[in-house]
CSV table of C-alpha atoms in Angstrom, one decimal:
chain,number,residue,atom,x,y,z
A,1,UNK,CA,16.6,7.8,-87.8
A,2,UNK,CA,17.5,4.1,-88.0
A,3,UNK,CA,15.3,1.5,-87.8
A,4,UNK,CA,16.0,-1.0,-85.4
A,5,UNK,CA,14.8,-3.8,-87.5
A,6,UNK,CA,16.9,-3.0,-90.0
A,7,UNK,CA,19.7,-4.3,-87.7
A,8,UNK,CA,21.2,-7.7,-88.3
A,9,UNK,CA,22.5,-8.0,-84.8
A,10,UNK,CA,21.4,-5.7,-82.1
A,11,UNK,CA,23.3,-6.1,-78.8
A,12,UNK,CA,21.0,-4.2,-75.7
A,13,UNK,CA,22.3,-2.6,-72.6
A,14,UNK,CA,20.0,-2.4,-69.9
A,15,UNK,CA,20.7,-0.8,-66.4
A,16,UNK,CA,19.9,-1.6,-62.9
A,17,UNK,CA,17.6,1.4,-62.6
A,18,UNK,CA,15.2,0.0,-65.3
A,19,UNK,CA,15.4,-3.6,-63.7
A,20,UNK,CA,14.8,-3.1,-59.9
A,21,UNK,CA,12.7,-0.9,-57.9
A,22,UNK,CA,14.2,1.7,-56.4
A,23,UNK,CA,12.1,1.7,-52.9
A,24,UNK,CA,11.7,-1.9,-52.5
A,25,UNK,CA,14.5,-3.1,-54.3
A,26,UNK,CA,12.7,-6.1,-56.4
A,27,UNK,CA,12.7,-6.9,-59.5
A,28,UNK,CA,10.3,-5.1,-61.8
A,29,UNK,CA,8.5,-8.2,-63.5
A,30,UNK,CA,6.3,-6.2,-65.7
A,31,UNK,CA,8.9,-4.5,-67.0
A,32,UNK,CA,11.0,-7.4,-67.9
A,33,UNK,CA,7.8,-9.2,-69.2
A,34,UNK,CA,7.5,-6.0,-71.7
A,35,UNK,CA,11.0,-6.2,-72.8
A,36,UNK,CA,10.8,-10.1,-73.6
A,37,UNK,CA,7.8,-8.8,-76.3
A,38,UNK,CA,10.4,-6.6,-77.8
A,39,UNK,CA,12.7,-9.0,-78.1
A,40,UNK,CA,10.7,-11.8,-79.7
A,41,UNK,CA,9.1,-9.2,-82.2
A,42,UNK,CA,12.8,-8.4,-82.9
A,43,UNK,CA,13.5,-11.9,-83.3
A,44,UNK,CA,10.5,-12.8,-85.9
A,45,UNK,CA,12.1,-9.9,-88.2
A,46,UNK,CA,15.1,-11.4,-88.1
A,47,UNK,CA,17.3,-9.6,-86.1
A,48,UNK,CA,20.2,-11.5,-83.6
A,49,UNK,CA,19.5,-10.1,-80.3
A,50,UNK,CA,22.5,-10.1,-77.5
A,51,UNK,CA,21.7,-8.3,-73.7
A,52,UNK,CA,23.5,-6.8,-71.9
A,53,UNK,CA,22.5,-6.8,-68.0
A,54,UNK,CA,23.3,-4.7,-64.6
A,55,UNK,CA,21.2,-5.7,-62.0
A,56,UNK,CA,22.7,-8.5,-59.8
A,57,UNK,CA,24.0,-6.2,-57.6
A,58,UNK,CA,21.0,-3.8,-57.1
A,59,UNK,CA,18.9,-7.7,-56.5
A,60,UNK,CA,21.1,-9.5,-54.1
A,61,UNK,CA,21.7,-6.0,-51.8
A,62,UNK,CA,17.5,-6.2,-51.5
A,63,UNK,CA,17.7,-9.9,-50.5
A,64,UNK,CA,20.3,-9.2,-47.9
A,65,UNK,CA,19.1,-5.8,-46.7
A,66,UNK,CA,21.9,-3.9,-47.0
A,67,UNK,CA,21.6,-0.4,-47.0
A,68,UNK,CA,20.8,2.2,-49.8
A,69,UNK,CA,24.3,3.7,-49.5
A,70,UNK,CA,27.5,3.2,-51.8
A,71,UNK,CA,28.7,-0.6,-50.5
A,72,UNK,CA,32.1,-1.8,-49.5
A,73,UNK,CA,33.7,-4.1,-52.3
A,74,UNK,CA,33.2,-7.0,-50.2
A,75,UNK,CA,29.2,-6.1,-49.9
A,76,UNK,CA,29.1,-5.5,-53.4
A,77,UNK,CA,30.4,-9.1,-54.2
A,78,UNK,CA,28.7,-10.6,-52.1
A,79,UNK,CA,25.1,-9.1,-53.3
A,80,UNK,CA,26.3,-9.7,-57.0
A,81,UNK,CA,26.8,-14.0,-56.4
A,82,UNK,CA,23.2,-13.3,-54.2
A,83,UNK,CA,21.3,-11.7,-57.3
A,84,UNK,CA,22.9,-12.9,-60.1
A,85,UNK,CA,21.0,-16.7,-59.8
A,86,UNK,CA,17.6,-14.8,-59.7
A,87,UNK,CA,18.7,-12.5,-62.1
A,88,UNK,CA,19.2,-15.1,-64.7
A,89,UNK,CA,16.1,-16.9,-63.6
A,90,UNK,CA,14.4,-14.2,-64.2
A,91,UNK,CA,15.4,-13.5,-68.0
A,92,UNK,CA,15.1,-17.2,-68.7
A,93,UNK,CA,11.2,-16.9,-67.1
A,94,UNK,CA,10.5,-13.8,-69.1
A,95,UNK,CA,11.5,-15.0,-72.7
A,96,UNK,CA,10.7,-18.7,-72.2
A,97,UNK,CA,7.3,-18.2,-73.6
A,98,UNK,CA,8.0,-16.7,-76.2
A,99,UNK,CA,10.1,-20.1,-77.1
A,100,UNK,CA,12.8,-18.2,-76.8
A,101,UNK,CA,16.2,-20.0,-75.2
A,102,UNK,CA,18.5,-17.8,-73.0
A,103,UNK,CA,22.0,-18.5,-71.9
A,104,UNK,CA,24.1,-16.4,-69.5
A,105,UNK,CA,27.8,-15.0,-70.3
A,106,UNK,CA,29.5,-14.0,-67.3
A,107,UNK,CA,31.7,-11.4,-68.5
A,108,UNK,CA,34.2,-8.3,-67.3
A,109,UNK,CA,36.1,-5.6,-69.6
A,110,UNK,CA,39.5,-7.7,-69.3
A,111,UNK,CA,37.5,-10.5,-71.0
A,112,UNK,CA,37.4,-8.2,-74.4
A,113,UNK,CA,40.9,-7.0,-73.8
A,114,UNK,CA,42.7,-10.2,-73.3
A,115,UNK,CA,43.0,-11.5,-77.2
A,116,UNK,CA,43.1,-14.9,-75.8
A,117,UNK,CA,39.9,-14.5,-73.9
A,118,UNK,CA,38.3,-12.4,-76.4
A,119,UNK,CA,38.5,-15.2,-79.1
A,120,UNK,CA,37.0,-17.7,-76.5
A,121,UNK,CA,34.2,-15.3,-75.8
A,122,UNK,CA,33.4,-14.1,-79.1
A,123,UNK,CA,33.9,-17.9,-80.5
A,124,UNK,CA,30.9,-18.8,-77.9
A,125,UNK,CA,28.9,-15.8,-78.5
A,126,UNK,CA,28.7,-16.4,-82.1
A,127,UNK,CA,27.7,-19.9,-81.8
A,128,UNK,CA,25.1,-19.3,-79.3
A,129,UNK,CA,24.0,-16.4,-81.8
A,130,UNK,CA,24.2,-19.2,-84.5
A,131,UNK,CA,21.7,-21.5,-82.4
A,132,UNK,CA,18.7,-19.0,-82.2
A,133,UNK,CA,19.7,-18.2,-78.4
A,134,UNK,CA,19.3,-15.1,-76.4
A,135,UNK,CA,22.7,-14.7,-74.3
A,136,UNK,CA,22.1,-12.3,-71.6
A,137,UNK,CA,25.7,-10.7,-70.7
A,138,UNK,CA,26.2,-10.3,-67.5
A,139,UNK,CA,29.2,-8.2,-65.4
A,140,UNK,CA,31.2,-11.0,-63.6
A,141,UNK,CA,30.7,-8.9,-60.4
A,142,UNK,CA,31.1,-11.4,-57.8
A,143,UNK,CA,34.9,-11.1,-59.1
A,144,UNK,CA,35.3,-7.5,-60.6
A,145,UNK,CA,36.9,-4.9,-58.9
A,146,UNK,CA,36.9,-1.9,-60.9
A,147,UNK,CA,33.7,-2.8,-62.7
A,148,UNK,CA,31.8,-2.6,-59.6
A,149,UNK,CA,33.6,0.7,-58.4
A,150,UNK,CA,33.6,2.8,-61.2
A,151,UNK,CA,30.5,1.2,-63.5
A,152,UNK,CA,31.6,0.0,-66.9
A,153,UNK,CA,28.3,-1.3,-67.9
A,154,UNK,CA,28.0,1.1,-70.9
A,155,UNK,CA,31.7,0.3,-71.9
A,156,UNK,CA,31.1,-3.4,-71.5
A,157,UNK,CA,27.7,-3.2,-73.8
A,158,UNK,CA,30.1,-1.6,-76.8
A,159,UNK,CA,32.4,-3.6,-76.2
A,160,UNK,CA,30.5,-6.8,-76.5
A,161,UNK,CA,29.0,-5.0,-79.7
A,162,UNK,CA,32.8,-4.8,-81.0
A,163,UNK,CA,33.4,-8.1,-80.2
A,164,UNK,CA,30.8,-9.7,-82.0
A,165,UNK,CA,30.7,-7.4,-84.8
A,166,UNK,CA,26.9,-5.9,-84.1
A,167,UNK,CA,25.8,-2.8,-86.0
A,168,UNK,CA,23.7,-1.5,-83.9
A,169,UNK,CA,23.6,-0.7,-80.1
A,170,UNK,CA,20.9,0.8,-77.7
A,171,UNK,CA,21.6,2.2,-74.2
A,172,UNK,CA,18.3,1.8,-72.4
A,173,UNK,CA,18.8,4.7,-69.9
A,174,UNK,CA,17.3,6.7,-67.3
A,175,UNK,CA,17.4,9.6,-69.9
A,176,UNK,CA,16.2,9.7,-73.4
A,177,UNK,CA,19.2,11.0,-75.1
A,178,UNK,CA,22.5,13.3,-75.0
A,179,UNK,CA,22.4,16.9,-73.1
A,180,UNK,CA,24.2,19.9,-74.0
A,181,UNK,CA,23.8,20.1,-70.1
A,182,UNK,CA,22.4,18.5,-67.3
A,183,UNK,CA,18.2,18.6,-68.4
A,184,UNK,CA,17.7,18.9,-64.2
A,185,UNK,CA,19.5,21.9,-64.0
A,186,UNK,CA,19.2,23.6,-66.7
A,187,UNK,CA,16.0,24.2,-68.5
A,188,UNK,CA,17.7,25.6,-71.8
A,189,UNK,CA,19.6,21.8,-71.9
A,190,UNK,CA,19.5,20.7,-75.8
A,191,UNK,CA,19.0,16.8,-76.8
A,192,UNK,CA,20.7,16.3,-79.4
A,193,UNK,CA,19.2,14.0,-82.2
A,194,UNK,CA,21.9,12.5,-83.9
A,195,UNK,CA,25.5,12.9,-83.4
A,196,UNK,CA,27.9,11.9,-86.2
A,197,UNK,CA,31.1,13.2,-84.5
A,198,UNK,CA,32.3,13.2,-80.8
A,199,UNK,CA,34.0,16.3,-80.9
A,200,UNK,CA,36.2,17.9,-77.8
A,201,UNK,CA,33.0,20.4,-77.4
A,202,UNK,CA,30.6,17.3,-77.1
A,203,UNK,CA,32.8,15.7,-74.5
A,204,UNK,CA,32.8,18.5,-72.1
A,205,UNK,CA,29.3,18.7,-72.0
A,206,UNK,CA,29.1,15.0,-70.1
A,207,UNK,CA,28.2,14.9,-66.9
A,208,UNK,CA,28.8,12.1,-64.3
A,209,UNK,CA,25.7,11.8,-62.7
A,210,UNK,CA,24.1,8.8,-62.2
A,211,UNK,CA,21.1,7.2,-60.2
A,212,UNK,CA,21.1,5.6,-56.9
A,213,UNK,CA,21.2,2.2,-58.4
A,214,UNK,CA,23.3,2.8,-61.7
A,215,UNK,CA,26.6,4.3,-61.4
A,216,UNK,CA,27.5,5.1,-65.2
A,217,UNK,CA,26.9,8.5,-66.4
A,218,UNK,CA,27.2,10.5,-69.7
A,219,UNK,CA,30.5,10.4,-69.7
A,220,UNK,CA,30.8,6.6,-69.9
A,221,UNK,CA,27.9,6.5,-72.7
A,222,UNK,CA,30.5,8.7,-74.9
A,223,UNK,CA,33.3,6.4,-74.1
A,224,UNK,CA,31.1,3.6,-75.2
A,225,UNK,CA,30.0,5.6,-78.0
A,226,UNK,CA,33.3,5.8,-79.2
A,227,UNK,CA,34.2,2.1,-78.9
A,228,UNK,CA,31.0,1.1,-81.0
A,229,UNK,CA,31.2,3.5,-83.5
A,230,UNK,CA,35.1,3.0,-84.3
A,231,UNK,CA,33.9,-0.8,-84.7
A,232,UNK,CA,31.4,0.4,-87.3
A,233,UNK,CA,28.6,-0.1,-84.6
A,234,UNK,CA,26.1,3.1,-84.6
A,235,UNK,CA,24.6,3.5,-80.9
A,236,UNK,CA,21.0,5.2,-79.3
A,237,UNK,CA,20.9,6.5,-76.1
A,238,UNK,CA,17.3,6.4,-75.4
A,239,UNK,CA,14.8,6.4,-72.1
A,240,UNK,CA,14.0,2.8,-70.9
A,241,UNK,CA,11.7,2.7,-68.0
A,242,UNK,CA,8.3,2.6,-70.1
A,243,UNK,CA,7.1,-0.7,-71.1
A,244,UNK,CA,8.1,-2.0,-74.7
A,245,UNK,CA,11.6,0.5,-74.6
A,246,UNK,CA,12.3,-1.1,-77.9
A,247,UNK,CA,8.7,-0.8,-79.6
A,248,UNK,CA,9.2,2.9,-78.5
A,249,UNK,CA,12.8,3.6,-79.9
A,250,UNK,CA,11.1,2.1,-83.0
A,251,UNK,CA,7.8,4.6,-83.1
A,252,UNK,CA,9.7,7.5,-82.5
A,253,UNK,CA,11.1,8.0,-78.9
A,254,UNK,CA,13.2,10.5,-78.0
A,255,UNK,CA,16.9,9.2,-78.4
A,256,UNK,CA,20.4,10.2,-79.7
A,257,UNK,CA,21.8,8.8,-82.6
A,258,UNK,CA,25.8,8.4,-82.7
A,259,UNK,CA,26.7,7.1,-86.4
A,260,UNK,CA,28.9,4.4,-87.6
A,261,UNK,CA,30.9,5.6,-91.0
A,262,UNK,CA,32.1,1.9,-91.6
A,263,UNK,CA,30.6,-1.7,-91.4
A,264,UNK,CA,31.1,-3.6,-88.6
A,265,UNK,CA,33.3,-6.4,-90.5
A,266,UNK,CA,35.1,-3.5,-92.8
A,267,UNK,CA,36.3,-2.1,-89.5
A,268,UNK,CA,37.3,-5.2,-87.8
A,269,UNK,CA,39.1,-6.1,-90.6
A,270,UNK,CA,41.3,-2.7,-90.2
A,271,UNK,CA,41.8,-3.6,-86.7
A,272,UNK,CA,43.2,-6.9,-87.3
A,273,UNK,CA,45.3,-5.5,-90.7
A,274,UNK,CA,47.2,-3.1,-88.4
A,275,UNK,CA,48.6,-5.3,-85.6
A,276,UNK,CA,52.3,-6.5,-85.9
A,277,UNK,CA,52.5,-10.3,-86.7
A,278,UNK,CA,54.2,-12.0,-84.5
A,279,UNK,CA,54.7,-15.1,-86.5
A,280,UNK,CA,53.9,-16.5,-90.2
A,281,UNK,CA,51.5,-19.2,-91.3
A,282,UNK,CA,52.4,-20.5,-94.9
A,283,UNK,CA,49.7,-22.5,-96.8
A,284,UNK,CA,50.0,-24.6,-100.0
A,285,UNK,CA,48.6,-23.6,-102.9
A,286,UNK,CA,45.2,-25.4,-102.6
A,287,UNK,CA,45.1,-23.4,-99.0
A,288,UNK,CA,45.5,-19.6,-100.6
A,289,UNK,CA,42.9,-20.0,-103.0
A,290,UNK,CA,40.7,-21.5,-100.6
A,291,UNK,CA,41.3,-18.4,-98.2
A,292,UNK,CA,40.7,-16.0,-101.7
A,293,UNK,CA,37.3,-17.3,-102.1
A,294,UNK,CA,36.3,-16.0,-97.9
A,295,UNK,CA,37.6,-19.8,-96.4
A,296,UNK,CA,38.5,-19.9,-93.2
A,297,UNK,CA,42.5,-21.1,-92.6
A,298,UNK,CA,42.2,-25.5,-91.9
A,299,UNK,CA,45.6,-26.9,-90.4
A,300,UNK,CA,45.8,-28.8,-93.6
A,301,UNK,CA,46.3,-26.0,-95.6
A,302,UNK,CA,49.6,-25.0,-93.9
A,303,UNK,CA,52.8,-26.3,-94.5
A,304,UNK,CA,55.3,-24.2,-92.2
A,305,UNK,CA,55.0,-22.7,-89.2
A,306,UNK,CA,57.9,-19.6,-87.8
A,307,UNK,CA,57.6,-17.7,-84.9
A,308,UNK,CA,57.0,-17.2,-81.6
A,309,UNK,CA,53.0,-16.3,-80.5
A,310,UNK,CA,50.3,-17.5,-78.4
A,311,UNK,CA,46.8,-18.1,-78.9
A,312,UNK,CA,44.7,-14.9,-80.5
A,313,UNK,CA,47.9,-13.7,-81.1
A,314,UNK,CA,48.6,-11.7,-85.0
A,315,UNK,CA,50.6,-13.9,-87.3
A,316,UNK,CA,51.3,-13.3,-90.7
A,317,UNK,CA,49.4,-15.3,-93.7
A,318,UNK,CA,52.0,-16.0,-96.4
A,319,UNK,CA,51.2,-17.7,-100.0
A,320,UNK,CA,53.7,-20.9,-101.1
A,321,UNK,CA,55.8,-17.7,-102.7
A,322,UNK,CA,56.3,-16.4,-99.2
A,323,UNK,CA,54.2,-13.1,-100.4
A,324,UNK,CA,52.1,-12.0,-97.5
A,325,UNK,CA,48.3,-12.5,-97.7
A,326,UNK,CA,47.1,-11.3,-94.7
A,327,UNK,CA,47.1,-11.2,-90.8
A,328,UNK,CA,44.8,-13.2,-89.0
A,329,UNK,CA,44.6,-14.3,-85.1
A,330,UNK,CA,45.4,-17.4,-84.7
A,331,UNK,CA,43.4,-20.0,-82.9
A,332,UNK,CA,46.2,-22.0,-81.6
A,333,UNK,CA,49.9,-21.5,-80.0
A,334,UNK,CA,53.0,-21.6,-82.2
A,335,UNK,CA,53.8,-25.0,-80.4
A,336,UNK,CA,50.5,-26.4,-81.2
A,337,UNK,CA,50.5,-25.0,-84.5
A,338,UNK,CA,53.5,-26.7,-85.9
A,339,UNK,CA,51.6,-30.1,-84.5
A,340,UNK,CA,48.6,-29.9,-86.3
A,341,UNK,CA,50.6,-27.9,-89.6
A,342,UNK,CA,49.5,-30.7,-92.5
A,343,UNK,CA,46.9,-32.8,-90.8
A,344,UNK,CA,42.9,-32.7,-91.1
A,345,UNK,CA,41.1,-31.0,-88.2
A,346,UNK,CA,39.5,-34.1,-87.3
A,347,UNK,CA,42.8,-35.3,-85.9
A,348,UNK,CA,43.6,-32.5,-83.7
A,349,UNK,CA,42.6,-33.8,-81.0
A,350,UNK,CA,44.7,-37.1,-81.2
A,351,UNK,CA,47.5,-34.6,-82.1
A,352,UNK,CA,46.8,-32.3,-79.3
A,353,UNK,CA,45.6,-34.6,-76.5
A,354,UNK,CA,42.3,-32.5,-76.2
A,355,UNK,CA,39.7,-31.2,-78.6
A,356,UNK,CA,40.4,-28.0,-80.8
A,357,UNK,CA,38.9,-25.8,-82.7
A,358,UNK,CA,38.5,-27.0,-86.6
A,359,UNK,CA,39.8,-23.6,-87.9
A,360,UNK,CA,43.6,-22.5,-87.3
A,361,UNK,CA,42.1,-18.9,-88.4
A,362,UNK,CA,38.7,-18.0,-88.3
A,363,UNK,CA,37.9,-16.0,-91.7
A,364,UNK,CA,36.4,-13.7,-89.1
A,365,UNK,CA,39.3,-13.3,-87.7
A,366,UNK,CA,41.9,-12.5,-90.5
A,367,UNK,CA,41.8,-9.8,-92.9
A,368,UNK,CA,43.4,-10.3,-96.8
């Protein structure tokens, strides 16, 4: 099995079932104390750390006493802006003496969709990620409407993974692994250690049953599966409820294993190869062997600007032949590109009227 300090960045779902008692509907401190061990000794072997939280809602309906049953949207939104500031607080209390610096992301699915939004997200992830902080993801819920109804935490988890190019995810669950059938039901249920292919067979054996507090069931651990995997990301669904989860994935815990085939960056860069340019950047000379040697794409390295595309939009990369380089995503609209086409990045702003990024294409975000 893989090691989870073998991981250079390790994103971490965790559900409200783990975080908040069931009966009393408070947070469970000593659990959350355990967890913030497992991510400092994570941290001192080197290993980027990202969560990714439920739990507002399951807080704030405790705080306001409403009931045990499914709520109505409303209800849900409300408890969500209720238990999201103590949810936060609480993170930030738990890891804070470890020195450890947190920061919330307020995120839903649409975020990761939207290539616009996506390249805001993942630009701040990675530079939180770059300053030693912990961001704890959260489900925008005091605004999502699906989200709340149908319970896309495990989707969100991979696709926060994708987005930020992780290798390795872990589903900290109310069951330690993937069931040929429902373990409650059936005594002759199999767990399956590892699972390098989600087959049609393995798809019909999901179930949708979830706890009172957590809505997501197997089959939305397969669909994250899938998204993490395609993105080179291998996943664990594993048991989380014990103290130290993590140390216990680590020592041997029961868990599944679903393999990644490709490196995260290897299958981003696929991803981005594939899209249909809707534009073309072309550089100078000095530009195209800067990008050759894994540069990212300055404004002053481009001499002509054609199309028609908004921001995280595909555009073509062309050499000063006209040959095509690359794609890459493109940090700034069509408009604003043929402003700042020539001129340092430390004018952008007096180009611009407002501050930019210093990169017209992330070298994360192109592939040659």
């Amino acid at each position: 099995m893989a090691s989870l300090t073998t991981a250079k960045r390790l994103v971490v779902k965790i559900g409200s079932a783990l975080l908040v008692d069931r009966t009393t509907g408070a947070l469970r401190g000593d659990w959350l104390t355990a967890l913030a061990e497992d991510v400092a000794w994570l941290k001192e072997q080197g290993v980027q750390v990202v969560l990714v939280s439920s739990g507002s809602i399951a807080l704030g309906r405790g705080v306001l006493d409403l009931p045990a049953t499914d709520l109505a949207l409303e209800q849900s939104q409300a408890a969500a802006a209720v238990g999201q500031i103590r949810l936060a607080r609480a993170y930030e209390e738990a890891l804070a003496p470890h020195g450890l610096t947190t920061a919330q992301v307020l995120m839903t699915l649409e975020d990761s969709r939207d290539r616009r939004r996506y390249l805001n997200s993942r630009a701040t992830l990675e530079h939180l990620i770059g300053l030693g902080v912990v961001p704890i993801v959260n489900e925008n819920d005091t605004i999502a409407t699906d989200e709340i109804r149908f319970g896309d935490n495990d989707r969100l988890g991979a696709q926060i993974a994708a987005t930020i190019g992780a290798d390795m995810l872990v589903l900290l669950s109310d069951v330690d692994g993937f069931y040929s059938a429902n373990p409650a039901e059936d005594a002759g249920a199999k767990r399956y250690d590892v699972i390098d292919l989600i087959t049609p067979e393995i798809e019909a054996m999901a179930g949708d049953a979830g706890s009172g507090l957590s809505k997501g069931g197997m089959k939305t651990k397969l669909m994250a599966a899938k998204t993490a995997t395609s993105a080179g990301c291998a996943m664990v669904i594993c048991h989380g409820a014990a103290l130290r989860p993590l140390n216990n994935l680590e020592n041997g815990a029961n868990a599944t294993w679903f393999t990644a085939t490709l490196d995260p960056q290897v299958a981003r860069k696929r991803w981005i190869a594939a899209m249909k340019p809707l534009g073309t950047l072309t550089l100078d000379e000095g530009a195209a062997r800067a990008l050759s040697k894994g540069n990212s794409l300055l404004p002053a390295g481009v001499h002509a600007v054609s199309g028609a595309f908004g921001r995280g939009d595909p555009v073509a990369i062309a050499g000063p032949d006209g040959h095509q380089l690359g794609v890459g995503l493109s940090r700034y609209t069509a408009n604003e590109a043929h402003k700042i086409k020539g001129h340092h990045s430390a004018e952008i702003e007096e180009l611009l009227g407002y501050p930019g990024r210093a990169a017209l294409i992330h070298r994360d975000d192109m592939a040659l």
